[in-house]
Amino acid sequence: MDLQKQDLQKPDARPQGVPAVSELRASDAERDRIADILHDALAEGRLTADEHAERVEGVLRAKTVGELEVFIRDLPAAHRRGPGPVHPAAPRRPTAGAIPIDPDDNVVAVFSSAVRKGRWRAGRRIHAYAIFGSVEIDLSEALFDHQQVVVKSFAVFGSIDIRVPENVSLRSMGGGVLGSFEVATLDSGEPEAPIVYVDGWAVLGSVEARPRRGKVVADILDRVQRKVDRSLRKHLGH
C-alpha cells in the first residue's frame, strides 16, 4: 500500500460530528476580547471612528467564533503570540477617603420613574432610590472627573438599572434581600479608566449594572492618543 492510499484511509483527526473551533458558538467573553482589540485599534489610529462603530456592531451580531475573527484579521493584535500586557485588577473597594459621605447627586423614584442619562458630569457618590418605582442611571456618555465613583442603590419593590461604558472597571459591593442584585464585573485594560462601585441593597426589588457595548469613556481615548502622538513626535525628533 503506497503513502497516498494510506493518507486516504487515515481517519479524520476530529471526531465525526464535532464542529471546528470556528464553527463554535461565541461567548460573551470572546465578544469582549474582540471588542477590546477593536478599541485598542481605534486608540492607535488603525481604525476610524466609523470603522470601529461598524465592526463593534458586527461583533454584537456575530454568532460563531469564526464570524468574530473576521473583524480583527487585518489587525496586528490578532496575530500576536503570547499574553498581552498585564494590568493590575481594580481594587474591590474604594480607596479610603476617596469617596465623600454625602452624595453629589440623588436620583429618586417613589411610585414613579427617574432617569439620568446623556452628557452629564458624574460625581464621586451617586445615591439612587427606587421605592415602588424605577431608576435608570446611564453613565455611558457621562464625564468622569474622578477615577472612583460609587453608585449607592436602594431598590425596595422597585428596580434600578445602571449602564456604564465598556472600558471602565465595574465592581459590586451590595446584595439582595428577597431581591436581585446583579453586577457584571469588568476589568478595564486602561490604567486611567474610572472604577464604578455599585453598592446598596435590593429588597424585594432589583439592581442591575452592566456595560453598554460600543460606548467608551472618550477622554481615556484622548489621553491614549496624546501619548501616542508624543511618542511619535519623539521618535521623529520633533
Short mmCIF file of C-alpha atoms in Angstrom, two decimals:
data_model
loop_
_atom_site.label_atom_id
_atom_site.label_comp_id
_atom_site.label_asym_id
_atom_site.label_seq_id
_atom_site.Cartn_x
_atom_site.Cartn_y
_atom_site.Cartn_z
CA MET A 1 0.00 0.00 0.00
CA ASP A 2 1.57 3.34 -1.04
CA LEU A 3 1.61 6.53 1.04
CA GLN A 4 -1.15 8.17 -0.98
CA LYS A 5 -3.54 5.29 -0.24
CA GLN A 6 -2.53 5.36 3.42
CA ASP A 7 -3.36 9.07 3.62
CA LEU A 8 -6.74 8.49 2.04
CA GLN A 9 -7.51 5.85 4.65
CA LYS A 10 -6.44 7.97 7.64
CA PRO A 11 -9.38 8.80 9.90
CA ASP A 12 -10.30 12.48 10.39
CA ALA A 13 -8.41 13.86 13.41
CA ARG A 14 -11.65 15.48 14.56
CA PRO A 15 -14.35 13.03 15.70
CA GLN A 16 -17.33 12.86 13.40
CA GLY A 17 -20.00 15.37 14.36
CA VAL A 18 -17.62 17.64 16.34
CA PRO A 19 -17.55 21.15 14.80
CA ALA A 20 -14.36 23.08 14.06
CA VAL A 21 -13.39 25.82 16.51
CA SER A 22 -14.50 28.50 14.06
CA GLU A 23 -17.98 26.95 13.97
CA LEU A 24 -18.48 27.01 17.75
CA ARG A 25 -20.95 29.47 19.23
CA ALA A 26 -19.23 32.61 20.51
CA SER A 27 -19.38 33.50 24.21
CA ASP A 28 -19.72 36.96 25.78
CA ALA A 29 -16.08 36.73 26.93
CA GLU A 30 -14.95 36.12 23.34
CA ARG A 31 -17.01 39.07 22.13
CA ASP A 32 -15.43 41.21 24.84
CA ARG A 33 -11.93 40.13 23.72
CA ILE A 34 -12.63 41.14 20.11
CA ALA A 35 -14.22 44.42 21.25
CA ASP A 36 -11.08 45.18 23.31
CA ILE A 37 -8.85 44.61 20.27
CA LEU A 38 -11.04 46.94 18.19
CA HIS A 39 -10.95 49.55 20.94
CA ASP A 40 -7.14 49.42 21.02
CA ALA A 41 -7.03 49.68 17.22
CA LEU A 42 -9.18 52.82 17.40
CA ALA A 43 -6.90 54.35 20.04
CA GLU A 44 -3.83 53.53 17.91
CA GLY A 45 -5.36 55.13 14.81
CA ARG A 46 -5.62 51.86 12.88
CA LEU A 47 -9.41 52.25 12.61
CA THR A 48 -11.52 55.33 12.06
CA ALA A 49 -14.44 56.03 14.39
CA ASP A 50 -16.90 54.87 11.69
CA GLU A 51 -14.95 51.66 11.06
CA HIS A 52 -14.79 50.97 14.81
CA ALA A 53 -18.54 51.52 15.25
CA GLU A 54 -19.35 49.30 12.25
CA ARG A 55 -17.14 46.47 13.47
CA VAL A 56 -18.40 46.63 17.05
CA GLU A 57 -21.95 46.39 15.73
CA GLY A 58 -20.91 43.32 13.75
CA VAL A 59 -19.30 41.77 16.83
CA LEU A 60 -22.56 42.11 18.74
CA ARG A 61 -24.39 40.31 15.92
CA ALA A 62 -21.81 37.55 15.43
CA LYS A 63 -22.91 34.07 16.46
CA THR A 64 -19.75 31.96 15.95
CA VAL A 65 -16.05 32.26 16.78
CA GLY A 66 -15.24 32.34 13.07
CA GLU A 67 -17.57 35.28 12.48
CA LEU A 68 -15.85 37.20 15.30
CA GLU A 69 -12.33 36.66 13.94
CA VAL A 70 -13.30 38.29 10.64
CA PHE A 71 -13.44 41.70 12.33
CA ILE A 72 -9.79 41.63 13.51
CA ARG A 73 -7.96 39.56 10.89
CA ASP A 74 -6.41 42.71 9.34
CA LEU A 75 -5.16 43.99 12.73
CA PRO A 76 -1.70 43.14 14.17
CA ALA A 77 -3.16 42.23 17.58
CA ALA A 78 -4.95 39.26 16.03
CA HIS A 79 -1.62 37.68 15.04
CA ARG A 80 0.44 38.31 18.16
CA ARG A 81 1.58 35.36 20.20
CA GLY A 82 1.83 35.18 23.93
CA PRO A 83 -0.05 37.13 26.61
CA GLY A 84 -0.52 40.85 26.32
CA PRO A 85 0.44 43.42 28.92
CA VAL A 86 -0.93 42.67 32.36
CA HIS A 87 -2.67 45.49 34.22
CA PRO A 88 -3.39 45.23 37.94
CA ALA A 89 -7.02 44.49 38.67
CA ALA A 90 -9.12 47.31 40.06
CA PRO A 91 -9.45 47.18 43.88
CA ARG A 92 -12.61 45.57 45.22
CA ARG A 93 -13.41 48.59 47.39
CA PRO A 94 -12.75 52.33 47.01
CA THR A 95 -9.60 53.85 48.42
CA ALA A 96 -10.09 55.07 51.98
CA GLY A 97 -11.08 58.73 51.97
CA ALA A 98 -11.62 58.87 48.19
CA ILE A 99 -15.44 58.90 48.41
CA PRO A 100 -17.35 61.54 50.42
CA ILE A 101 -20.06 60.53 52.89
CA ASP A 102 -22.66 62.87 51.40
CA PRO A 103 -23.89 62.23 47.85
CA ASP A 104 -23.02 64.54 44.97
CA ASP A 105 -26.27 63.57 43.27
CA ASN A 106 -29.60 61.94 44.23
CA VAL A 107 -31.87 60.10 41.79
CA VAL A 108 -35.22 59.28 43.42
CA ALA A 109 -38.29 57.43 42.15
CA VAL A 110 -41.22 56.82 44.54
CA PHE A 111 -44.20 55.30 42.76
CA SER A 112 -42.67 56.83 39.63
CA SER A 113 -39.64 56.66 37.34
CA ALA A 114 -36.44 58.71 37.19
CA VAL A 115 -33.76 58.78 34.50
CA ARG A 116 -30.29 60.27 34.46
CA LYS A 117 -28.50 59.90 31.12
CA GLY A 118 -26.77 61.77 28.31
CA ARG A 119 -23.74 64.03 28.65
CA TRP A 120 -23.67 64.70 32.37
CA ARG A 121 -20.90 65.04 34.93
CA ALA A 122 -20.69 62.08 37.32
CA GLY A 123 -19.81 62.87 40.93
CA ARG A 124 -17.88 60.65 43.29
CA ARG A 125 -21.04 59.43 45.08
CA ILE A 126 -24.45 58.97 43.49
CA HIS A 127 -27.46 57.82 45.51
CA ALA A 128 -30.33 56.06 43.74
CA TYR A 129 -33.67 55.26 45.44
CA ALA A 130 -36.38 53.21 43.72
CA ILE A 131 -39.38 52.65 46.02
CA PHE A 132 -42.22 51.09 44.10
CA GLY A 133 -40.65 52.77 41.10
CA SER A 134 -37.79 52.55 38.59
CA VAL A 135 -34.49 54.39 38.23
CA GLU A 136 -32.20 54.39 35.20
CA ILE A 137 -28.66 55.72 35.58
CA ASP A 138 -26.74 55.75 32.29
CA LEU A 139 -23.05 56.62 32.65
CA SER A 140 -22.15 55.57 29.09
CA GLU A 141 -21.83 59.20 27.94
CA ALA A 142 -21.03 60.79 31.29
CA LEU A 143 -17.97 62.90 32.06
CA PHE A 144 -15.77 61.41 34.77
CA ASP A 145 -13.84 63.95 36.83
CA HIS A 146 -12.81 61.27 39.35
CA GLN A 147 -11.40 57.79 38.87
CA GLN A 148 -13.51 56.21 41.63
CA VAL A 149 -17.29 56.54 41.60
CA VAL A 150 -19.79 54.89 43.96
CA VAL A 151 -23.43 54.37 42.99
CA LYS A 152 -25.33 53.64 46.21
CA SER A 153 -28.53 51.86 45.19
CA PHE A 154 -31.65 51.14 47.26
CA ALA A 155 -34.41 49.27 45.44
CA VAL A 156 -37.48 48.49 47.57
CA PHE A 157 -40.22 46.90 45.50
CA GLY A 158 -38.58 48.72 42.61
CA SER A 159 -35.78 48.47 40.05
CA ILE A 160 -32.51 50.30 39.43
CA ASP A 161 -30.80 49.88 36.06
CA ILE A 162 -27.19 51.11 35.74
CA ARG A 163 -25.21 51.26 32.49
CA VAL A 164 -21.51 52.09 32.19
CA PRO A 165 -19.03 52.49 29.32
CA GLU A 166 -17.42 49.23 28.28
CA ASN A 167 -13.88 50.46 29.02
CA VAL A 168 -14.32 51.14 32.76
CA SER A 169 -13.88 48.74 35.67
CA LEU A 170 -17.08 47.70 37.44
CA ARG A 171 -17.34 46.27 40.95
CA SER A 172 -20.19 45.12 43.22
CA MET A 173 -20.40 45.86 46.94
CA GLY A 174 -24.14 45.29 47.50
CA GLY A 175 -26.60 42.47 47.94
CA GLY A 176 -30.21 41.39 47.73
CA VAL A 177 -32.82 40.58 50.35
CA LEU A 178 -35.51 38.56 48.60
CA GLY A 179 -34.39 40.54 45.58
CA SER A 180 -31.85 40.54 42.76
CA PHE A 181 -28.54 42.41 42.89
CA GLU A 182 -26.60 41.67 39.70
CA VAL A 183 -23.41 43.48 38.66
CA ALA A 184 -21.39 42.35 35.63
CA THR A 185 -17.79 42.61 36.85
CA LEU A 186 -15.48 44.43 34.43
CA ASP A 187 -11.71 44.93 34.40
CA SER A 188 -10.53 47.71 32.14
CA GLY A 189 -7.25 47.40 30.28
CA GLU A 190 -6.65 51.14 30.72
CA PRO A 191 -4.77 52.17 33.89
CA GLU A 192 -6.52 55.58 33.78
CA ALA A 193 -10.00 54.11 33.48
CA PRO A 194 -12.68 55.03 36.04
CA ILE A 195 -13.81 52.40 38.54
CA VAL A 196 -17.55 52.29 39.23
CA TYR A 197 -18.58 50.63 42.50
CA VAL A 198 -22.24 49.62 42.83
CA ASP A 199 -23.25 49.41 46.49
CA GLY A 200 -26.57 49.11 48.34
CA TRP A 201 -29.47 46.69 48.65
CA ALA A 202 -32.30 45.24 46.62
CA VAL A 203 -35.22 44.44 48.94
CA LEU A 204 -37.97 42.64 47.03
CA GLY A 205 -36.64 44.56 44.04
CA SER A 206 -33.75 44.51 41.59
CA VAL A 207 -30.47 46.30 40.97
CA GLU A 208 -28.62 45.57 37.73
CA ALA A 209 -25.37 47.08 36.42
CA ARG A 210 -23.67 46.17 33.16
CA PRO A 211 -21.73 47.77 30.28
CA ARG A 212 -23.33 49.37 27.27
CA ARG A 213 -21.46 47.83 24.34
CA GLY A 214 -19.94 50.26 21.88
CA LYS A 215 -19.80 53.08 24.44
CA VAL A 216 -16.42 54.15 25.81
CA VAL A 217 -15.10 56.93 28.02
CA ALA A 218 -13.94 59.37 25.34
CA ASP A 219 -11.37 61.23 27.42
CA ILE A 220 -9.50 57.99 28.04
CA LEU A 221 -9.11 57.60 24.28
CA ASP A 222 -7.97 61.23 24.08
CA ARG A 223 -5.28 60.64 26.71
CA VAL A 224 -4.09 57.49 24.93
CA GLN A 225 -4.00 59.33 21.61
CA ARG A 226 -1.98 62.17 23.15
CA LYS A 227 0.53 59.63 24.48
CA VAL A 228 0.80 58.06 21.02
CA ASP A 229 1.26 61.50 19.44
CA ARG A 230 4.01 62.43 21.93
CA SER A 231 5.77 59.12 21.35
CA LEU A 232 5.55 59.59 17.59
CA ARG A 233 6.92 63.16 17.76
CA LYS A 234 9.77 61.98 19.98
CA HIS A 235 10.56 59.17 17.54
CA LEU A 236 10.61 61.63 14.62
CA GLY A 237 12.79 64.04 16.55
CA HIS A 238 10.22 66.88 16.80
#
